[in-house]
Amino acid sequence: MKTIRANSLRAVFALLLTGLVAAFVRRNWSQFVESARLVGDLPLAVYWVTLPLLFATFGLAALSYRFLAFHRLRMRELYIIELTAALATRLIPSGVGGLGVHGLYLHNRKHTVAQATAAVSVNNLLGLVVHSLLLLGMLSFVDTNIDFRFTWTKTMTITVALAVLLLLVLVSLPAVRRRMAGFGHGLLS
């Protein structure tokens, strides 16, 4: 009975995920068409340069997780996970999809929740450092006399205030606090 229920839940989840992908493609179809047009206009030499760099990027990301993992992991699996995480990040913004994919993969490969969280967190911290260094390096070669003005709008203020208010309300609810405490306890044990 449990396997039937589990299979039904998997089927529903797969159907929902397929619907999410279809909605994403439909919503961004004009961007796909424009991207295909731009890619079609590129000279062939550009592909010979960019494709190896793209594949190397995924390989380096997989290598990073291999070094950070607490248990031995296969490079081929890690490479596929990197490709999967890239897709998940396109569906769920801000890298949250990729975080979930990596955490779930590590947990399924005999890492505790704390170990998986530590590996994913350190990897993201390394990514932040590397991207910051790349940005600083690029800024040293670029003309910095750029007229850029950031203006804080009323909408941004309201959005931040509502987010903080929602967070405070959620944290003040006893049930949420208990779940957070349970999560923290499970993470540290």
Tab-separated table of N, CA and C in Angstrom, residues 36-47:
chain	number	residue	atom	x	y	z
A	36	ALA	N	17.729	31.764	-30.153
A	36	ALA	CA	18.053	30.875	-31.275
A	36	ALA	C	18.480	31.686	-32.495
A	37	ARG	N	17.831	32.814	-32.730
A	37	ARG	CA	18.200	33.669	-33.858
A	37	ARG	C	19.614	34.221	-33.674
A	38	LEU	N	19.905	34.710	-32.456
A	38	LEU	CA	21.236	35.261	-32.187
A	38	LEU	C	22.320	34.194	-32.284
A	39	VAL	N	22.037	33.017	-31.753
A	39	VAL	CA	23.007	31.919	-31.803
A	39	VAL	C	23.242	31.490	-33.249
A	40	GLY	N	22.194	31.505	-34.050
A	40	GLY	CA	22.335	31.140	-35.460
A	40	GLY	C	23.183	32.117	-36.247
A	41	ASP	N	23.249	33.366	-35.804
A	41	ASP	CA	24.034	34.391	-36.499
A	41	ASP	C	25.513	34.384	-36.116
A	42	LEU	N	25.884	33.620	-35.098
A	42	LEU	CA	27.280	33.611	-34.638
A	42	LEU	C	28.168	32.826	-35.596
A	43	PRO	N	29.416	33.254	-35.741
A	43	PRO	CA	30.350	32.463	-36.552
A	43	PRO	C	30.678	31.136	-35.858
A	44	LEU	N	31.007	30.143	-36.636
A	44	LEU	CA	31.277	28.802	-36.110
A	44	LEU	C	32.456	28.794	-35.139
A	45	ALA	N	33.409	29.670	-35.324
A	45	ALA	CA	34.587	29.716	-34.450
A	45	ALA	C	34.208	30.019	-33.005
A	46	VAL	N	33.147	30.780	-32.817
A	46	VAL	CA	32.706	31.112	-31.457
A	46	VAL	C	32.302	29.843	-30.709
A	47	TYR	N	31.655	28.916	-31.403
A	47	TYR	CA	31.248	27.659	-30.767
A	47	TYR	C	32.456	26.837	-30.336
